[in-house]
mmCIF file of C-alpha atoms in Angstrom:
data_model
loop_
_atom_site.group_PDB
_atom_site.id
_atom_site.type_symbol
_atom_site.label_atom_id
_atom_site.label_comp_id
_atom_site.label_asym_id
_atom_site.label_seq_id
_atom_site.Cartn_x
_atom_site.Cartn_y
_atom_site.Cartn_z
ATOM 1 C CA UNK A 5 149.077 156.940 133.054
ATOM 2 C CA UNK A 6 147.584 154.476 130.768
ATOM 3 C CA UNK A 7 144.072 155.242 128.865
ATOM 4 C CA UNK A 8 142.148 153.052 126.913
ATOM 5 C CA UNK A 9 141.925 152.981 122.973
ATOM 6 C CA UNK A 10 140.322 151.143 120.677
ATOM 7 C CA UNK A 11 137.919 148.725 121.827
ATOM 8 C CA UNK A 12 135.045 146.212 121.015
ATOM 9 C CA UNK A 13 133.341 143.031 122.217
ATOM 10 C CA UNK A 14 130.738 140.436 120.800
ATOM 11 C CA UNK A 15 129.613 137.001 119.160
ATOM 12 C CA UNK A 16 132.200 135.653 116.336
ATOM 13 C CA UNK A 17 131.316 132.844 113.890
ATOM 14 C CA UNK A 18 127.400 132.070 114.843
ATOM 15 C CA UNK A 19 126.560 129.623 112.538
ATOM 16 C CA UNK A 20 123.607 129.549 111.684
ATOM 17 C CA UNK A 21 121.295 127.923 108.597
ATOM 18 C CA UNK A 22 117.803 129.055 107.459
ATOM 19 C CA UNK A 23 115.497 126.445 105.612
ATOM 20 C CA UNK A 24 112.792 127.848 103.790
ATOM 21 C CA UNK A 25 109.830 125.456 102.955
ATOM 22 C CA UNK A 26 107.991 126.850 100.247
ATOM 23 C CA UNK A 27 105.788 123.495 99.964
ATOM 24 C CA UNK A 28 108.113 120.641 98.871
ATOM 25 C CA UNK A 29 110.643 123.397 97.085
ATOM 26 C CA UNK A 30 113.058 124.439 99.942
ATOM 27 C CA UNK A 31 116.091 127.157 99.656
ATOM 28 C CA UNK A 32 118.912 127.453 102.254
ATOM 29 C CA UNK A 33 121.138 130.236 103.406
ATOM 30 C CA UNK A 34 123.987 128.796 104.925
ATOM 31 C CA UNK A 35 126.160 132.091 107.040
ATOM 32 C CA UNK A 36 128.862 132.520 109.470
ATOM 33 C CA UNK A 37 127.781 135.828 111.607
ATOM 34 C CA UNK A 38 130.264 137.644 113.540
ATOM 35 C CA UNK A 39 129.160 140.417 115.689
ATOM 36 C CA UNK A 40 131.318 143.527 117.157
ATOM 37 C CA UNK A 41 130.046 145.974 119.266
ATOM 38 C CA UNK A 42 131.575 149.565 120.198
ATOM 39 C CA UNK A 43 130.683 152.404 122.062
ATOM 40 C CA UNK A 44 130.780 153.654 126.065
ATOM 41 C CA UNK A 45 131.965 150.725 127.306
ATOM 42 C CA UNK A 46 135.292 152.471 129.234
ATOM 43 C CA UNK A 47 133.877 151.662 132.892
ATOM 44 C CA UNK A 48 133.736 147.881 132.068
ATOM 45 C CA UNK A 49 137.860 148.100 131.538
ATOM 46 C CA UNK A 50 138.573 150.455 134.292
ATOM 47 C CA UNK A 51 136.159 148.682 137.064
ATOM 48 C CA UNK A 52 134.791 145.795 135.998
ATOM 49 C CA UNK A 53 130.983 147.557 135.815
ATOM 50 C CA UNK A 54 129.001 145.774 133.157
ATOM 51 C CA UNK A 55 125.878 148.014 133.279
ATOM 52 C CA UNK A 56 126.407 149.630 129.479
ATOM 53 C CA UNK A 57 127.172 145.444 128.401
ATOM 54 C CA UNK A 58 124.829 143.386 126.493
ATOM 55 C CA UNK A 59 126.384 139.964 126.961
ATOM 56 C CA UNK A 60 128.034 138.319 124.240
ATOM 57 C CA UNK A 61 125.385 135.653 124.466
ATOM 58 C CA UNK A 62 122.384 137.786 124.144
ATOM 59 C CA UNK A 63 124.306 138.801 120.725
ATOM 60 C CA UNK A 64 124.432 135.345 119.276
ATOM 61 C CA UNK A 65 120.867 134.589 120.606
ATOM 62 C CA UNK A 66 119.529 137.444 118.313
ATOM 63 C CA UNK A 67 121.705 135.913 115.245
ATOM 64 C CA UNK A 68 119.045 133.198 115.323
ATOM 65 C CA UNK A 69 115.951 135.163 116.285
ATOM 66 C CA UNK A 70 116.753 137.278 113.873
ATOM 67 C CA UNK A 71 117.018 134.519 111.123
ATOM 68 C CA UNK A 72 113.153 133.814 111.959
ATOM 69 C CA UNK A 73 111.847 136.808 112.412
ATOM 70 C CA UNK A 74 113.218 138.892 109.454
ATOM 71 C CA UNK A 75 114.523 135.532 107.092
ATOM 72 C CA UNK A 76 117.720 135.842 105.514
ATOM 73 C CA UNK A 77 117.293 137.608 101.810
ATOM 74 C CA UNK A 78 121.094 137.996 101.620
ATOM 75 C CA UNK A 79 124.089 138.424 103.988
ATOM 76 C CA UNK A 80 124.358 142.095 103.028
ATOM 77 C CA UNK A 81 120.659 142.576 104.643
ATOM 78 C CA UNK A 82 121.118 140.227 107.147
ATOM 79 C CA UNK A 83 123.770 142.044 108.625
ATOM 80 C CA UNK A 84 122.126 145.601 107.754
ATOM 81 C CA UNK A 85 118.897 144.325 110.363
ATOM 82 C CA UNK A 86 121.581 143.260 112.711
ATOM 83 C CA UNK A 87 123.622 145.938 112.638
ATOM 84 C CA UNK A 88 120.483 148.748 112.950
ATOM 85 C CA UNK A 89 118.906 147.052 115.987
ATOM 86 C CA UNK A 90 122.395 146.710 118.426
ATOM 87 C CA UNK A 91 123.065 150.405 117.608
ATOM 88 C CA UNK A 92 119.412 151.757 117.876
ATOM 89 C CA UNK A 93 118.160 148.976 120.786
ATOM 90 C CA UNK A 94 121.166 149.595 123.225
ATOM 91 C CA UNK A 95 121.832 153.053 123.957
ATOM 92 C CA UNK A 96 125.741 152.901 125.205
ATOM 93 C CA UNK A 97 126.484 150.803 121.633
ATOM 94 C CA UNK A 98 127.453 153.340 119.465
ATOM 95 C CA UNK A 99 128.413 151.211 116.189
ATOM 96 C CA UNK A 100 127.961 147.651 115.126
ATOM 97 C CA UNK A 101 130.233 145.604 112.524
ATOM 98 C CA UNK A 102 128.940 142.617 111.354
ATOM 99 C CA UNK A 103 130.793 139.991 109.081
ATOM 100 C CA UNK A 104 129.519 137.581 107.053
ATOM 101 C CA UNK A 105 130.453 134.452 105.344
ATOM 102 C CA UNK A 106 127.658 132.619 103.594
ATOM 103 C CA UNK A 107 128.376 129.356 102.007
ATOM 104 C CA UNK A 108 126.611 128.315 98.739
ATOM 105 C CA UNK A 109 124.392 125.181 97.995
ATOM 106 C CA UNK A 110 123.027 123.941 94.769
ATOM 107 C CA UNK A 111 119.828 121.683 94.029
ATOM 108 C CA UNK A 112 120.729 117.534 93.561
ATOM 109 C CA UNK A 113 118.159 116.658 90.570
ATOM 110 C CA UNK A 114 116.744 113.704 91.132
ATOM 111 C CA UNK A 115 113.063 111.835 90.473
ATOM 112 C CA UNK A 116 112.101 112.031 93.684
ATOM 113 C CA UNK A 117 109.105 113.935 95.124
ATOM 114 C CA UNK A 118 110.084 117.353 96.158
ATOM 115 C CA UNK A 119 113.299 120.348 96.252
ATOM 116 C CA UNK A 120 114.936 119.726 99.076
ATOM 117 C CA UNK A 121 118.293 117.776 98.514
ATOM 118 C CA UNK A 122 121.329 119.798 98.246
ATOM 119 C CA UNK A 123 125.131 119.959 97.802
ATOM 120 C CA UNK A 124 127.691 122.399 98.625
ATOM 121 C CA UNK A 125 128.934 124.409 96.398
ATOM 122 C CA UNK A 126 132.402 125.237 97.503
ATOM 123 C CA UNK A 127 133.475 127.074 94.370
ATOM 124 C CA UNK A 128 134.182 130.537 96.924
ATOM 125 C CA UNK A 129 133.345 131.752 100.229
ATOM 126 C CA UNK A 130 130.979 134.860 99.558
ATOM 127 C CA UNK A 131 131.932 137.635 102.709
ATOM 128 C CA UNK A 132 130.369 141.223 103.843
ATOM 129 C CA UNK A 133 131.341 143.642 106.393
ATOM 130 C CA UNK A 134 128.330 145.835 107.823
ATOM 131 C CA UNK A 135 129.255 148.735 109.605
ATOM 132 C CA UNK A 136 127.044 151.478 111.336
ATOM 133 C CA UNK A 137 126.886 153.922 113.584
ATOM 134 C CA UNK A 138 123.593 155.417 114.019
ATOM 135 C CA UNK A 139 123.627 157.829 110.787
ATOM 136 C CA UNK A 140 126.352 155.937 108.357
ATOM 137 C CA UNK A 141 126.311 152.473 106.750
ATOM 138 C CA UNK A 142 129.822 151.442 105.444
ATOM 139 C CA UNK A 143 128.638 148.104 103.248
ATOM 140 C CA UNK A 144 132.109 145.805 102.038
ATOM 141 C CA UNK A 145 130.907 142.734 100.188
ATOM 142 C CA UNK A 146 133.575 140.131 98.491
ATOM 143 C CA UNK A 147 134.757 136.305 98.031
ATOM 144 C CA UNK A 148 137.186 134.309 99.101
ATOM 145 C CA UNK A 149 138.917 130.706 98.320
ATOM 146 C CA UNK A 150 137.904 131.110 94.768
ATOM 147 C CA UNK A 151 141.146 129.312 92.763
ATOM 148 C CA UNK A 152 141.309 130.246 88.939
ATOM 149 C CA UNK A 153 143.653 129.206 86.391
ATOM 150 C CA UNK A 154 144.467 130.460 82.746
ATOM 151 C CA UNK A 155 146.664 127.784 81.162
ATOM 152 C CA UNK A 156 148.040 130.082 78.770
ATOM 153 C CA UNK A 157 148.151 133.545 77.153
ATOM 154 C CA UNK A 158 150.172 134.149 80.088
ATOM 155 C CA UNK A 159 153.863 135.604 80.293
ATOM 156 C CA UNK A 160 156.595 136.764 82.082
ATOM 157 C CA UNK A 161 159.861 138.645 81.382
ATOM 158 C CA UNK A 162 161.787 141.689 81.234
ATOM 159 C CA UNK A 163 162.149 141.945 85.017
ATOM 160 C CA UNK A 164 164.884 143.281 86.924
ATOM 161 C CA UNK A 165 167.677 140.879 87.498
ATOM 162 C CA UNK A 166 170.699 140.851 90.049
ATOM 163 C CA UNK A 167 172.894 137.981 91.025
ATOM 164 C CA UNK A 168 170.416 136.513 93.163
ATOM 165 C CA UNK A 169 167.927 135.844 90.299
ATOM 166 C CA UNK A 170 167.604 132.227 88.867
ATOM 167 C CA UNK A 171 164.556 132.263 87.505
ATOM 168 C CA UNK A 172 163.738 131.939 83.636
ATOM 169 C CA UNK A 173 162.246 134.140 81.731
ATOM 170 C CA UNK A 174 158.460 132.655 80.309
ATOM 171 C CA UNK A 175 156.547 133.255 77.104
ATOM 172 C CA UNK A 176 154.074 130.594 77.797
ATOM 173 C CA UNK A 177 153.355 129.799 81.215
ATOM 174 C CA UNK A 178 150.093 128.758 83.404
ATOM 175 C CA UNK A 179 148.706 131.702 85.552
ATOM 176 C CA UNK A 180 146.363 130.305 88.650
ATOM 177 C CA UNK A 181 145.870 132.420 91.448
ATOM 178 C CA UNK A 182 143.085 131.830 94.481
ATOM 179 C CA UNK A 183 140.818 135.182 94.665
ATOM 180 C CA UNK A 184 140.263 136.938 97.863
ATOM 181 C CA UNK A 185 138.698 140.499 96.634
ATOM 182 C CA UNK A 186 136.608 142.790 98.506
ATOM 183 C CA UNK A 187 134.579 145.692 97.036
ATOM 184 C CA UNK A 188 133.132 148.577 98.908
ATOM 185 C CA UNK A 189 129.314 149.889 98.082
ATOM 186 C CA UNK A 190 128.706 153.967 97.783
ATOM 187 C CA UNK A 191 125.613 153.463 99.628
ATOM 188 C CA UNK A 192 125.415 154.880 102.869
ATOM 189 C CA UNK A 193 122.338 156.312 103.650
ATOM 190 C CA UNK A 194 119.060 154.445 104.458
ATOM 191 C CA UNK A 195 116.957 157.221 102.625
ATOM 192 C CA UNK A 196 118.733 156.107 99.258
ATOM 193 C CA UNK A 197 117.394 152.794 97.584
ATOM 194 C CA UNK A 198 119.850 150.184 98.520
ATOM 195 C CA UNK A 199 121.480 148.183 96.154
ATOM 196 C CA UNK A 200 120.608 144.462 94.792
ATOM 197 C CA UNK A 201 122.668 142.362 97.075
ATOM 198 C CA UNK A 202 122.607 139.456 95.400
ATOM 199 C CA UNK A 203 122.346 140.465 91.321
ATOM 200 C CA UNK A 204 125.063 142.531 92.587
ATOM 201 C CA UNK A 205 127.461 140.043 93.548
ATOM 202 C CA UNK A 206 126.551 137.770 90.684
ATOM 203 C CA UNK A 207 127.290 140.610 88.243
ATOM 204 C CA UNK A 208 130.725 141.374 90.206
ATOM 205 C CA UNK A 209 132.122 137.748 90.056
ATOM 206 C CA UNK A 210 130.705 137.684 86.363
ATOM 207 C CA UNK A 211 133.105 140.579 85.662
ATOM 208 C CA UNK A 212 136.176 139.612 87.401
ATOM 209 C CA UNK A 213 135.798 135.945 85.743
ATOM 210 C CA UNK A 214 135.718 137.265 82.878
ATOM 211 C CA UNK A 215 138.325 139.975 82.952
ATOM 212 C CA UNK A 216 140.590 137.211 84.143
ATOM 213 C CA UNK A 217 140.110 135.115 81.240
ATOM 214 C CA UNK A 218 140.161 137.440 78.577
ATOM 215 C CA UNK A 219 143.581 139.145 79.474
ATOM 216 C CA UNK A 220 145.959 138.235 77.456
ATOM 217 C CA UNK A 221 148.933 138.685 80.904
ATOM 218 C CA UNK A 222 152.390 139.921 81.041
ATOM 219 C CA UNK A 223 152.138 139.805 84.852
ATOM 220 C CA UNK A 224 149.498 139.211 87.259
ATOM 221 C CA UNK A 225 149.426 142.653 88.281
ATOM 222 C CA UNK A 226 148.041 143.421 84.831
ATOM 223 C CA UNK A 227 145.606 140.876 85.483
ATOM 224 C CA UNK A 228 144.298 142.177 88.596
ATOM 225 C CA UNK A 229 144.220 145.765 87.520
ATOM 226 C CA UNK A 230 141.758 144.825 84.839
ATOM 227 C CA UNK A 231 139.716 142.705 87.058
ATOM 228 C CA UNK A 232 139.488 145.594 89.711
ATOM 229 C CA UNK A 233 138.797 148.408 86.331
ATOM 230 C CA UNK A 234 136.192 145.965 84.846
ATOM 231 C CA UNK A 235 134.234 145.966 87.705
ATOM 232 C CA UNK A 236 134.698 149.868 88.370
ATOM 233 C CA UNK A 237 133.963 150.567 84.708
ATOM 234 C CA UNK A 238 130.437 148.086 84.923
ATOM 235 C CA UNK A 239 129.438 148.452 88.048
ATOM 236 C CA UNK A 240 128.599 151.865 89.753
ATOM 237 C CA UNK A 241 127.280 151.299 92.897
ATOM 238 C CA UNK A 242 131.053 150.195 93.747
ATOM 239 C CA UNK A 243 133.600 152.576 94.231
ATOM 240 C CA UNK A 244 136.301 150.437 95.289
ATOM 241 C CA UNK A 245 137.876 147.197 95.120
ATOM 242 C CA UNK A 246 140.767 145.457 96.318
ATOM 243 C CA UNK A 247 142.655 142.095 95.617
ATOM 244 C CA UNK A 248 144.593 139.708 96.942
ATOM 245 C CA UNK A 249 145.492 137.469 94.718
ATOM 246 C CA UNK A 250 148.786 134.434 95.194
ATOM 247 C CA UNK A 251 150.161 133.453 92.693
ATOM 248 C CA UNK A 252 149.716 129.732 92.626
ATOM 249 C CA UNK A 253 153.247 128.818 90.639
ATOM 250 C CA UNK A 254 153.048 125.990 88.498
ATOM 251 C CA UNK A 255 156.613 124.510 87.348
ATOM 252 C CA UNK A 256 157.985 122.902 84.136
ATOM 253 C CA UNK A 257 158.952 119.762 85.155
ATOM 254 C CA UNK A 258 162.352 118.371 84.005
ATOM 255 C CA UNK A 259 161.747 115.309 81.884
ATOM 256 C CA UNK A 260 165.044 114.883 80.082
ATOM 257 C CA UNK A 261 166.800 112.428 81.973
ATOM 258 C CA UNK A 262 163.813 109.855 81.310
ATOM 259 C CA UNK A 263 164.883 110.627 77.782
ATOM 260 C CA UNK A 264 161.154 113.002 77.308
ATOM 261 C CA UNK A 265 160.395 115.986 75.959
ATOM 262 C CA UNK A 266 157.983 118.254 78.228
ATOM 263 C CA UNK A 267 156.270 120.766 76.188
ATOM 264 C CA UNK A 268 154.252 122.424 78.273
ATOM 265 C CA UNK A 269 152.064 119.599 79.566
ATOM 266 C CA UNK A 270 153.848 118.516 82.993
ATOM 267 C CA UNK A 271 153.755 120.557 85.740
ATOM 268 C CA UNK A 272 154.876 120.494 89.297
ATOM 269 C CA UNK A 273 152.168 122.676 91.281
ATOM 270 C CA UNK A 274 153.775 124.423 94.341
ATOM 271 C CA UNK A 275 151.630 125.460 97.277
ATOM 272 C CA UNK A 276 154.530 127.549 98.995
ATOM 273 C CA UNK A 277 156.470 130.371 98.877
ATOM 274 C CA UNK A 278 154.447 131.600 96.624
ATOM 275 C CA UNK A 279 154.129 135.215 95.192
ATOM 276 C CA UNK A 280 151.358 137.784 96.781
ATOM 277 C CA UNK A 281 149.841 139.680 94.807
ATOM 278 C CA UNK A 282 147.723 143.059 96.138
ATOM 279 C CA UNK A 283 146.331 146.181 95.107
ATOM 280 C CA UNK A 284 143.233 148.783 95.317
ATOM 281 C CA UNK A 285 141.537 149.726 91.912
ATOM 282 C CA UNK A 286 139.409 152.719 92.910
ATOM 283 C CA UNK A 287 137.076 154.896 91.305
ATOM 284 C CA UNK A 288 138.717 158.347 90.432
ATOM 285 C CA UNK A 289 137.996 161.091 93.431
ATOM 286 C CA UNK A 290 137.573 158.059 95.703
ATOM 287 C CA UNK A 291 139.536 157.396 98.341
ATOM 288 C CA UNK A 292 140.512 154.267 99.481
ATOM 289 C CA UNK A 293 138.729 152.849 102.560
ATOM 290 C CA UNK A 294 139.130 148.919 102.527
ATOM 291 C CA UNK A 295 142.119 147.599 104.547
ATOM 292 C CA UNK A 296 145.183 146.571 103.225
ATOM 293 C CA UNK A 297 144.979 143.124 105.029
ATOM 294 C CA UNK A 298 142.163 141.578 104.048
ATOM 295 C CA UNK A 299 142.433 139.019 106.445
ATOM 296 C CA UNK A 300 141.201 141.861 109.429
ATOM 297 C CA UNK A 301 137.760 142.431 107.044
#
């Protein structure tokens, strides 16, 4: 006989942007909501009863109110006063997951009168996960779309090779990958201060930039590993964080029959196949909790 497993219903990608107008200065918080709801929901499969449902459109409705009423101080709180009032409001909803993607804006200066003229950003995606279930947050923060490149100091040899393998050995070769990392928070209890969203993040991207930079790589799995350790090592209200990182392959391009020389300054940039990079750098005792497709977070 057939039972039902894993389920879960809601309101994905409510998008939805706050303005607010402090006098003639105005900020913006630009977010993608997703809500998914869980819980005892079986007789809605088995018979169609929607008594224990709160309609999918009641969920995106409260995106908005919510936006007014409580303002949007980051997408990690935004989805914590989401998250509490499905699982606290609704009595059948046992747990709430909430994902966020907030896009980033930056002031135009001009001579004009006034704050309120922007442009976007686009440099990365920033992302969180919110889950709870009445007693336990789970908080996963990250970025995504956020291309890097290293132009040297980057090289790659010694591997295993078999009568397939064609490719050259490199002492001096461009590394670029495009970032997708997520990093999971070690709070979990509302009676414990919660962390700085925001100076959080800043400080996390600060710290993978820069251990990305300053590695001197013999493979991009180096590379990561640092990235993941610097943030451990700086950075403990995270316990664990995990990359996926393509490697964006940049070729030597063959200029001898035009009678050049190419050193090092042509490049053919290839968007595909490309190598895929992933791993989890975890704090020791920890164990791992973020999926291994970051794609389903």
């Amino acid at each position: 006989m057939p039972i039902l497993g894993q389920n879960q219903y809601g309101k994905a990608e409510n998008r939805v942007v706050k303005i607010t107008r402090d006098g003639a200065t105005h900020h913006i918080k630009d977010l993608n909501v997703s809500v998914s709801l869980s819980g005892d929901m079986d007789e809605v499969h088995y018979s169609g009863s929607n008594a224990h449902v709160l309609p999918t459109d009641t969920t995106k409705n409260t995106v908005y109110a919510f936006a007014k009423e409580h303002g949007i101080e980051s997408a990690e709180q935004f989805g914590i006063h989401l998250a509490r009032h499905f699982v606290t409001s609704q009595e059948p909803i046992k747990t709430a997951r909430i994902r966020v993607e907030e896009y980033g804006w930056e002031r135009i200066e001009h001579t004009r009168e006034g704050a309120h003229s922007f442009v976007r950003t686009g440099q990365e995606t920033r992302v969180t996960q919110i889950t709870y279930d009445g007693s336990a947050w789970e908080v996963v923060s990250g970025l995504k779309d956020l291309t890097v490149m290293n132009s040297t100091d980057s090289e790659f040899w010694g591997y295993v090779k078999d009568k397939y393998t064609t490719l050259p050995e490199a002492y001096d070769r461009i590394l670029a990958t495009e970032v997708s990392g997520r990093w999971r928070f070690n709070w979990t209890d509302d009676t414990q201060p919660a962390p700085d969203w925001d100076a959080s993040y800043a400080q996390v991207k600060k710290h993978l930039l820069q251990a990305f930079a300053e590695t001197y790589s013999l493979s991009l799995q180096q590379t990561l590993y640092q990235m993941g350790s610097r943030i451990i090592e700086h950075r403990d209200e995270i316990d664990e964080v995990r990359f996926s990182l393509p490697n964006k392959h940049h070729f030597l391009v063959d200029l001898e029959p035009f009678g050049l020389k190419n050193d090092n300054e042509v490049y053919f940039a290839a968007d595909r196949p490309y190598g895929l990079i992933e791993a989890t750098v975890l704090r020791d005792g920890v164990e791992p909790r973020i999926p291994v497709d970051l794609s389903n977070l």
